[in-house]
Amino acid sequence: MLRSLMAGIVLAFAGSRANVARTILSCTGIVVGVGALVLVVSASDFGQRFATAYSEANAGRPATLEVSVFEETITDRAAFEEDLVRAGGRDVSLYQSPVEPPSIRSGDTVVTEASFTGVDPSLGDIRRMNMLEGRWFTDADTGSLAPVMIVNEELAAAIGDLAQVQVGTDHWMDVRVIGVLESSALDSGWYSAYILRSPASEELIFGSGSSDEEESEAEAMYAMGVPTTYQVRIDPEDPAADDPWGEIFTERLGSASWRWGVENRESLSSYRSDYAEMTNEAITYLSLALMGIAAITLTTGLLGVLNVGLVTVRERRRELATYRALGASRFTLFVAVVMESVVVSLVAGIIAIAGCWAVLAVGGAVLGSFVQLPDDIPLNIPPAGVLVGLGSAALVGLLAGIIPAMRALGASVVAGLRE
């Protein structure tokens, strides 16, 4: 049987080479169908990776919650952060807008409309930080004698010299700029900066202190209407991750609100800020629709190969009868006809993949001139796309070859030799 199989494969390759015109004709529909299928898989894969990176950079990794306290002010931040962890938080970071937004200057350049956010180093674990220059905060930076800051690319371009940066409200304070962050949807087109929470930056983030610092902070933040805000990343398998409005997490947190000075649980609010699930769902539906279109195109190609195969068997009755007369078994002829169809389809699949690679290379270059793509998210054909393309091509060839092969076996050897 193995010998018959190998003989059938050899005959299939010989038949494909001897009938180049028929092979090209059979390839056309498969090239279009497989190409469409590969492009759909590639676009879906790229969209998935790009949407994930976009979501992680702009709203947080799955599953990120934004937790806020309104109208009341936390009197014990350490206790509040402990309870955020007890409620299920894996990573917890301050995400606080200063009570009095400071200005920033470098030399003679002064920027007054910049937005500042006080954060902790752990925000780098909650969100994807795409650094253009320098680095993200580390725990070692909290010991700096001067406030440590990271600016986005627009603000860096506006202030120019990052070595002589000062910020302040009623007086100027030297700061260390350790990095430039790629702009995101949260700050694109606007000047923004992150200030690391540390003893040196307490005044910038929470306002000037007094003999009763907690009371002064509470009064100032209440008067300005500035909520206390944190970003918290929880386990995506946690039931709270399936609650977009954060009611489960808020309930867990509110059970100990007395520990940090919040009496009214209605002052607590949390919601899931990342949109990974929504993006993935949209991409899934879009991919299914495109896959349906590609499948219809591929089916059209299958019918084309089937039609050509039936015509081919009719025209090659003498050739096939000669093989039988020379001792070829029925199984050998069956394999020869089916494998010829498979070979043709695989050649078409390879041509389609090569064409898709060229299209994606040009498309990636064009897209890169309009949108800044992350370095680790290229627009190319994923391994799954190659497997799907070749697998679907081989399957189409196999299905399209069975009926002509059965027709070939049913033909009379004597009648074939008389032609």
Short mmCIF file of C-alpha atoms in Angstrom, two decimals:
data_model
loop_
_atom_site.label_atom_id
_atom_site.label_comp_id
_atom_site.label_asym_id
_atom_site.label_seq_id
_atom_site.Cartn_x
_atom_site.Cartn_y
_atom_site.Cartn_z
CA MET A 1 0.00 0.00 0.00
CA LEU A 2 2.86 2.34 0.83
CA ARG A 3 4.40 1.60 -2.58
CA SER A 4 1.11 2.43 -4.29
CA LEU A 5 0.87 5.65 -2.28
CA MET A 6 4.36 6.78 -3.27
CA ALA A 7 3.69 5.86 -6.90
CA GLY A 8 0.49 7.90 -6.83
CA ILE A 9 2.32 10.93 -5.47
CA VAL A 10 4.99 10.66 -8.16
CA LEU A 11 2.32 10.48 -10.86
CA ALA A 12 0.58 13.50 -9.33
CA PHE A 13 3.71 15.66 -9.56
CA ALA A 14 4.35 14.44 -13.09
CA GLY A 15 0.81 15.28 -14.12
CA SER A 16 1.05 18.77 -12.61
CA ARG A 17 4.29 19.52 -14.44
CA ALA A 18 2.98 18.14 -17.73
CA ASN A 19 -0.17 20.27 -17.64
CA VAL A 20 1.07 23.73 -16.64
CA ALA A 21 -1.88 25.61 -18.17
CA ARG A 22 -4.40 23.48 -16.29
CA THR A 23 -2.41 23.89 -13.09
CA ILE A 24 -2.39 27.69 -13.41
CA LEU A 25 -6.12 27.71 -14.14
CA SER A 26 -6.79 25.62 -11.05
CA CYS A 27 -4.57 27.86 -8.93
CA THR A 28 -6.42 31.10 -9.60
CA GLY A 29 -9.45 30.55 -7.38
CA ILE A 30 -7.39 28.97 -4.61
CA VAL A 31 -4.91 31.88 -4.58
CA VAL A 32 -7.73 34.37 -4.05
CA GLY A 33 -9.47 32.28 -1.39
CA VAL A 34 -6.36 31.32 0.56
CA GLY A 35 -5.01 34.86 0.26
CA ALA A 36 -8.21 36.28 1.72
CA LEU A 37 -8.11 33.74 4.53
CA VAL A 38 -4.47 34.46 5.38
CA LEU A 39 -5.08 38.21 5.34
CA VAL A 40 -8.04 37.79 7.69
CA VAL A 41 -5.99 35.72 10.12
CA SER A 42 -3.07 38.17 9.92
CA ALA A 43 -5.32 41.21 10.38
CA SER A 44 -7.08 39.55 13.29
CA ASP A 45 -3.79 38.65 14.94
CA PHE A 46 -2.39 42.15 14.45
CA GLY A 47 -5.61 43.75 15.64
CA GLN A 48 -5.60 41.56 18.73
CA ARG A 49 -2.00 42.42 19.61
CA PHE A 50 -2.37 46.11 18.78
CA ALA A 51 -5.64 46.46 20.69
CA THR A 52 -4.13 44.69 23.70
CA ALA A 53 -1.07 46.95 23.67
CA TYR A 54 -3.26 50.03 23.14
CA SER A 55 -5.55 49.05 25.99
CA GLU A 56 -2.64 48.27 28.31
CA ALA A 57 -0.94 51.58 27.52
CA ASN A 58 -4.04 53.75 27.85
CA ALA A 59 -6.29 52.04 30.36
CA GLY A 60 -4.32 49.30 32.10
CA ARG A 61 -3.66 45.61 31.86
CA PRO A 62 -6.50 43.17 32.54
CA ALA A 63 -8.12 43.62 34.97
CA THR A 64 -7.53 47.21 36.13
CA LEU A 65 -9.90 49.10 38.40
CA GLU A 66 -9.94 52.80 39.15
CA VAL A 67 -10.95 53.39 42.76
CA SER A 68 -11.95 56.84 43.99
CA VAL A 69 -13.12 58.44 47.22
CA PHE A 70 -15.37 61.49 46.74
CA GLU A 71 -16.50 64.19 49.19
CA GLU A 72 -14.54 62.66 52.05
CA THR A 73 -10.77 62.55 52.47
CA ILE A 74 -8.75 59.54 53.54
CA THR A 75 -7.06 60.11 56.87
CA ASP A 76 -4.85 57.01 56.83
CA ARG A 77 -3.50 56.26 53.37
CA ALA A 78 -1.42 53.31 54.55
CA ALA A 79 -4.52 51.59 55.95
CA PHE A 80 -6.46 52.36 52.78
CA GLU A 81 -3.75 50.83 50.59
CA GLU A 82 -3.60 47.75 52.82
CA ASP A 83 -7.34 47.29 52.38
CA LEU A 84 -7.00 47.70 48.61
CA VAL A 85 -4.66 44.70 48.67
CA ARG A 86 -6.95 42.76 51.03
CA ALA A 87 -9.87 43.40 48.66
CA GLY A 88 -7.98 41.64 45.88
CA GLY A 89 -5.50 44.16 44.50
CA ARG A 90 -2.32 42.65 43.09
CA ASP A 91 -0.75 45.99 42.20
CA VAL A 92 -1.81 49.28 43.77
CA SER A 93 -0.73 52.75 42.69
CA LEU A 94 -1.73 56.26 43.60
CA TYR A 95 -3.25 58.07 40.63
CA GLN A 96 -3.78 61.48 42.13
CA SER A 97 -4.18 64.86 40.47
CA PRO A 98 -2.54 67.60 42.55
CA VAL A 99 -4.84 69.86 44.58
CA GLU A 100 -3.24 72.90 42.96
CA PRO A 101 -1.92 72.13 39.45
CA PRO A 102 1.67 73.40 39.27
CA SER A 103 3.42 75.07 36.38
CA ILE A 104 6.62 73.78 34.84
CA ARG A 105 9.57 75.65 33.42
CA SER A 106 13.02 75.09 31.97
CA GLY A 107 15.14 78.18 31.47
CA ASP A 108 12.95 80.90 30.01
CA THR A 109 10.26 78.46 28.84
CA VAL A 110 7.23 78.25 31.13
CA VAL A 111 4.29 75.86 30.56
CA THR A 112 1.22 76.54 32.68
CA GLU A 113 -1.34 74.18 31.11
CA ALA A 114 0.41 70.89 31.83
CA SER A 115 -1.48 68.17 33.72
CA PHE A 116 0.28 66.30 36.52
CA THR A 117 -0.50 62.96 38.14
CA GLY A 118 1.06 61.62 41.33
CA VAL A 119 1.82 57.91 40.99
CA ASP A 120 3.80 55.04 42.52
CA PRO A 121 6.38 52.82 40.75
CA SER A 122 3.79 50.01 40.65
CA LEU A 123 1.83 51.90 37.98
CA GLY A 124 4.38 50.44 35.57
CA ASP A 125 2.99 46.98 36.44
CA ILE A 126 -0.60 48.15 36.02
CA ARG A 127 -0.18 49.94 32.71
CA ARG A 128 2.11 49.40 29.75
CA MET A 129 4.61 52.25 29.75
CA ASN A 130 6.22 52.84 26.36
CA MET A 131 9.34 54.85 27.09
CA LEU A 132 10.92 56.90 24.33
CA GLU A 133 13.86 57.92 26.49
CA GLY A 134 15.10 57.08 29.95
CA ARG A 135 13.21 54.71 32.25
CA TRP A 136 10.17 54.28 34.47
CA PHE A 137 10.21 54.90 38.22
CA THR A 138 11.78 52.42 40.64
CA ASP A 139 11.47 52.11 44.41
CA ALA A 140 14.98 53.55 44.74
CA ASP A 141 13.74 56.87 43.30
CA THR A 142 11.54 57.46 46.36
CA GLY A 143 14.69 58.31 48.31
CA SER A 144 15.57 61.18 45.99
CA LEU A 145 16.00 64.57 47.67
CA ALA A 146 14.24 66.22 44.73
CA PRO A 147 10.88 65.23 43.19
CA VAL A 148 11.26 62.71 40.36
CA MET A 149 9.18 63.13 37.23
CA ILE A 150 8.48 61.60 33.81
CA VAL A 151 7.03 63.75 31.01
CA ASN A 152 5.26 62.83 27.80
CA GLU A 153 6.85 63.60 24.44
CA GLU A 154 4.82 66.75 23.76
CA LEU A 155 5.77 68.30 27.08
CA ALA A 156 9.41 67.27 26.61
CA ALA A 157 9.43 69.01 23.23
CA ALA A 158 7.78 72.12 24.69
CA ILE A 159 10.17 72.64 27.62
CA GLY A 160 13.31 71.67 25.72
CA ASP A 161 16.15 71.22 28.22
CA LEU A 162 15.16 68.45 30.66
CA ALA A 163 18.21 68.96 32.85
CA GLN A 164 17.00 72.25 34.35
CA VAL A 165 13.32 71.60 34.98
CA GLN A 166 11.45 73.27 37.85
CA VAL A 167 7.83 73.01 38.94
CA GLY A 168 5.76 74.87 41.47
CA THR A 169 2.72 76.90 42.41
CA ASP A 170 3.73 79.78 44.70
CA HIS A 171 7.45 78.96 44.47
CA TRP A 172 9.69 76.96 42.14
CA MET A 173 11.17 73.57 43.04
CA ASP A 174 13.89 71.67 41.20
CA VAL A 175 12.83 68.24 39.86
CA ARG A 176 14.61 65.32 38.22
CA VAL A 177 13.22 64.23 34.86
CA ILE A 178 14.31 60.61 34.35
CA GLY A 179 12.32 59.67 31.26
CA VAL A 180 10.14 60.65 28.34
CA LEU A 181 6.99 58.64 27.82
CA GLU A 182 5.34 57.96 24.49
CA SER A 183 2.07 59.85 24.31
CA SER A 184 -1.10 57.81 24.73
CA ALA A 185 -4.81 58.36 24.19
CA LEU A 186 -4.99 59.76 27.72
CA ASP A 187 -2.63 62.63 26.98
CA SER A 188 -2.01 62.73 23.23
CA GLY A 189 -1.81 66.34 22.10
CA TRP A 190 -1.64 67.59 25.70
CA TYR A 191 1.23 68.29 28.04
CA SER A 192 1.27 65.75 30.86
CA ALA A 193 3.67 64.45 33.46
CA TYR A 194 3.85 61.80 36.18
CA ILE A 195 5.28 62.74 39.57
CA LEU A 196 6.58 59.94 41.77
CA ARG A 197 5.02 59.96 45.24
CA SER A 198 7.83 60.40 47.74
CA PRO A 199 8.66 62.60 50.73
CA ALA A 200 10.16 65.14 48.32
CA SER A 201 6.96 65.41 46.26
CA GLU A 202 4.31 65.42 49.03
CA GLU A 203 3.86 69.18 48.72
CA LEU A 204 3.44 69.04 44.94
CA ILE A 205 0.84 66.26 45.03
CA PHE A 206 -1.10 66.96 48.22
CA GLY A 207 -0.54 70.68 48.75
CA SER A 208 1.44 72.52 51.36
CA GLY A 209 1.51 71.00 54.83
CA SER A 210 0.87 72.51 58.23
CA SER A 211 1.17 71.51 61.88
CA ASP A 212 -1.87 69.29 61.37
CA GLU A 213 -0.98 67.90 57.94
CA GLU A 214 -3.85 65.42 57.60
CA GLU A 215 -6.47 67.99 58.47
CA SER A 216 -4.91 70.55 56.10
CA GLU A 217 -4.89 68.00 53.26
CA ALA A 218 -8.49 67.00 53.95
CA GLU A 219 -9.73 70.58 53.96
CA ALA A 220 -7.84 71.50 50.81
CA MET A 221 -8.94 68.47 48.80
CA TYR A 222 -12.56 68.83 49.94
CA ALA A 223 -12.58 72.52 49.07
CA MET A 224 -11.14 71.88 45.60
CA GLY A 225 -13.41 68.90 44.99
CA VAL A 226 -10.43 66.69 44.07
CA PRO A 227 -11.17 62.97 44.72
CA THR A 228 -8.58 60.55 46.04
CA THR A 229 -7.87 58.14 43.20
CA TYR A 230 -5.96 54.89 42.91
CA GLN A 231 -5.47 52.36 40.15
CA VAL A 232 -5.64 48.72 41.20
CA ARG A 233 -4.96 45.61 39.14
CA ILE A 234 -6.72 42.45 40.29
CA ASP A 235 -6.67 38.83 39.16
CA PRO A 236 -8.59 38.54 35.85
CA GLU A 237 -10.16 35.37 37.29
CA ASP A 238 -11.44 37.25 40.33
CA PRO A 239 -15.27 37.60 40.29
CA ALA A 240 -14.76 41.34 40.72
CA ALA A 241 -13.14 41.44 37.27
CA ASP A 242 -16.47 40.43 35.72
CA ASP A 243 -18.20 43.39 37.36
CA PRO A 244 -17.56 46.45 35.11
CA TRP A 245 -19.13 48.82 37.62
CA GLY A 246 -16.92 47.63 40.48
CA GLU A 247 -19.74 46.97 42.93
CA ILE A 248 -18.16 43.75 44.20
CA PHE A 249 -14.80 45.40 44.81
CA THR A 250 -16.42 48.48 46.35
CA GLU A 251 -18.39 46.28 48.76
CA ARG A 252 -15.23 44.48 49.84
CA LEU A 253 -13.44 47.77 50.36
CA GLY A 254 -16.29 49.54 52.11
CA SER A 255 -16.48 46.96 54.91
CA ALA A 256 -13.37 48.52 56.48
CA SER A 257 -13.83 52.16 55.50
CA TRP A 258 -13.79 53.24 59.16
CA ARG A 259 -10.09 52.36 59.31
CA TRP A 260 -9.16 55.19 56.99
CA GLY A 261 -11.69 57.80 58.04
CA VAL A 262 -14.48 57.38 55.48
CA GLU A 263 -17.87 57.11 57.16
CA ASN A 264 -20.19 57.13 54.14
CA ARG A 265 -19.71 54.13 51.85
CA GLU A 266 -21.46 56.06 49.10
CA SER A 267 -18.26 58.11 48.87
CA LEU A 268 -16.49 55.05 47.46
CA SER A 269 -16.53 54.35 43.75
CA SER A 270 -14.72 51.83 41.58
CA TYR A 271 -15.07 50.65 38.02
CA ARG A 272 -13.08 48.59 35.58
CA SER A 273 -11.06 51.10 33.57
CA ASP A 274 -9.43 48.79 31.02
CA TYR A 275 -11.39 47.77 27.95
CA ALA A 276 -9.57 44.58 26.96
CA GLU A 277 -12.71 42.42 26.97
CA MET A 278 -14.73 44.89 24.93
CA THR A 279 -11.94 45.22 22.37
CA ASN A 280 -11.41 41.47 22.14
CA GLU A 281 -15.13 40.91 21.67
CA ALA A 282 -15.31 43.46 18.85
CA ILE A 283 -12.28 41.94 17.13
CA THR A 284 -13.74 38.44 17.49
CA TYR A 285 -17.02 39.41 15.83
CA LEU A 286 -15.21 41.26 13.05
CA SER A 287 -12.86 38.32 12.49
CA LEU A 288 -15.77 35.89 12.29
CA ALA A 289 -17.47 38.05 9.68
CA LEU A 290 -14.30 38.31 7.61
CA MET A 291 -13.64 34.58 8.01
CA GLY A 292 -17.10 33.92 6.63
CA ILE A 293 -16.35 36.03 3.56
CA ALA A 294 -12.98 34.29 3.11
CA ALA A 295 -14.64 30.87 3.49
CA ILE A 296 -17.14 31.73 0.74
CA THR A 297 -14.27 32.82 -1.50
CA LEU A 298 -12.38 29.63 -0.71
CA THR A 299 -15.46 27.54 -1.47
CA THR A 300 -15.66 29.23 -4.86
CA GLY A 301 -12.05 28.24 -5.45
CA LEU A 302 -12.86 24.67 -4.41
CA LEU A 303 -15.65 24.49 -6.99
CA GLY A 304 -13.26 25.81 -9.60
CA VAL A 305 -10.66 23.16 -8.82
CA LEU A 306 -13.38 20.48 -8.80
CA ASN A 307 -14.65 21.59 -12.18
CA VAL A 308 -11.17 21.64 -13.67
CA GLY A 309 -10.49 18.23 -12.12
CA LEU A 310 -13.57 16.70 -13.72
CA VAL A 311 -12.64 18.10 -17.10
CA THR A 312 -9.08 16.88 -16.64
CA VAL A 313 -10.17 13.31 -15.87
CA ARG A 314 -12.35 13.29 -18.98
CA GLU A 315 -9.45 14.48 -21.12
CA ARG A 316 -6.92 12.09 -19.55
CA ARG A 317 -8.89 8.87 -19.90
CA ARG A 318 -6.33 7.43 -22.32
CA GLU A 319 -3.43 8.40 -20.04
CA LEU A 320 -5.06 6.87 -16.97
CA ALA A 321 -6.04 3.73 -18.90
CA THR A 322 -2.43 3.35 -20.03
CA TYR A 323 -1.27 3.49 -16.40
CA ARG A 324 -3.76 0.77 -15.52
CA ALA A 325 -2.63 -1.38 -18.47
CA LEU A 326 1.00 -1.03 -17.35
CA GLY A 327 0.14 -2.42 -13.92
CA ALA A 328 -0.86 0.60 -11.81
CA SER A 329 -3.39 -0.33 -9.13
CA ARG A 330 -6.72 1.36 -8.63
CA PHE A 331 -5.42 2.83 -5.36
CA THR A 332 -2.38 4.26 -7.14
CA LEU A 333 -4.59 6.04 -9.67
CA PHE A 334 -6.90 7.29 -6.93
CA VAL A 335 -3.94 8.74 -5.04
CA ALA A 336 -2.51 10.23 -8.25
CA VAL A 337 -5.68 12.14 -9.11
CA VAL A 338 -6.30 13.31 -5.53
CA MET A 339 -2.68 14.27 -4.90
CA GLU A 340 -2.52 16.20 -8.17
CA SER A 341 -5.38 18.32 -6.90
CA VAL A 342 -3.66 18.69 -3.51
CA VAL A 343 -0.35 19.64 -5.15
CA VAL A 344 -2.05 22.29 -7.27
CA SER A 345 -3.82 23.69 -4.20
CA LEU A 346 -0.61 23.75 -2.13
CA VAL A 347 1.21 25.61 -4.92
CA ALA A 348 -1.67 28.09 -4.94
CA GLY A 349 -1.44 28.36 -1.15
CA ILE A 350 2.29 29.15 -1.30
CA ILE A 351 1.68 31.78 -3.97
CA ALA A 352 -1.12 33.28 -1.85
CA ILE A 353 1.08 33.44 1.26
CA ALA A 354 3.89 35.10 -0.72
CA GLY A 355 1.42 37.64 -2.08
CA CYS A 356 0.02 38.31 1.39
CA TRP A 357 3.52 38.84 2.76
CA ALA A 358 4.17 41.49 0.11
CA VAL A 359 0.80 43.17 0.75
CA LEU A 360 1.38 43.26 4.52
CA ALA A 361 4.92 44.58 4.10
CA VAL A 362 3.66 47.49 2.01
CA GLY A 363 0.62 47.96 4.29
CA GLY A 364 2.82 48.03 7.39
CA ALA A 365 5.05 50.71 5.86
CA VAL A 366 2.05 52.83 4.88
CA LEU A 367 0.33 52.35 8.25
CA GLY A 368 3.55 53.19 10.09
CA SER A 369 3.65 56.59 8.38
CA PHE A 370 0.26 57.48 9.91
CA VAL A 371 0.23 55.57 13.21
CA GLN A 372 3.14 54.98 15.56
CA LEU A 373 3.24 51.20 15.88
CA PRO A 374 4.95 49.60 18.89
CA ASP A 375 8.27 47.97 17.99
CA ASP A 376 7.13 44.59 19.30
CA ILE A 377 3.89 44.58 17.26
CA PRO A 378 4.85 44.26 13.60
CA LEU A 379 2.31 43.79 10.84
CA ASN A 380 3.19 40.37 9.44
CA ILE A 381 1.83 36.88 8.83
CA PRO A 382 1.71 34.93 12.12
CA PRO A 383 2.62 31.22 12.20
CA ALA A 384 -1.08 30.47 12.60
CA GLY A 385 -1.75 32.30 9.33
CA VAL A 386 0.75 30.12 7.45
CA LEU A 387 -0.72 26.95 8.93
CA VAL A 388 -4.28 28.04 8.18
CA GLY A 389 -3.34 29.01 4.62
CA LEU A 390 -1.53 25.80 3.75
CA GLY A 391 -3.97 23.64 5.69
CA SER A 392 -7.01 25.14 3.99
CA ALA A 393 -5.33 24.86 0.59
CA ALA A 394 -4.53 21.19 1.17
CA LEU A 395 -8.07 20.52 2.44
CA VAL A 396 -9.63 22.20 -0.58
CA GLY A 397 -7.39 20.20 -2.88
CA LEU A 398 -8.28 16.98 -1.10
CA LEU A 399 -12.02 17.61 -1.26
CA ALA A 400 -11.85 18.78 -4.85
CA GLY A 401 -9.88 15.71 -5.91
CA ILE A 402 -12.05 12.95 -4.45
CA ILE A 403 -14.92 13.15 -6.97
CA PRO A 404 -12.67 13.29 -10.06
CA ALA A 405 -10.63 10.40 -8.63
CA MET A 406 -13.76 8.28 -8.19
CA ARG A 407 -14.82 9.21 -11.72
CA ALA A 408 -11.40 8.11 -12.99
CA LEU A 409 -11.67 4.71 -11.27
CA GLY A 410 -15.08 4.13 -12.81
CA ALA A 411 -13.83 4.64 -16.38
CA SER A 412 -13.32 1.57 -18.61
CA VAL A 413 -9.69 0.69 -19.32
CA VAL A 414 -10.53 -0.76 -22.74
CA ALA A 415 -12.52 2.30 -23.79
CA GLY A 416 -9.71 4.52 -22.63
CA LEU A 417 -7.09 2.67 -24.66
CA ARG A 418 -9.25 2.88 -27.82
CA GLU A 419 -9.31 6.71 -27.71
#
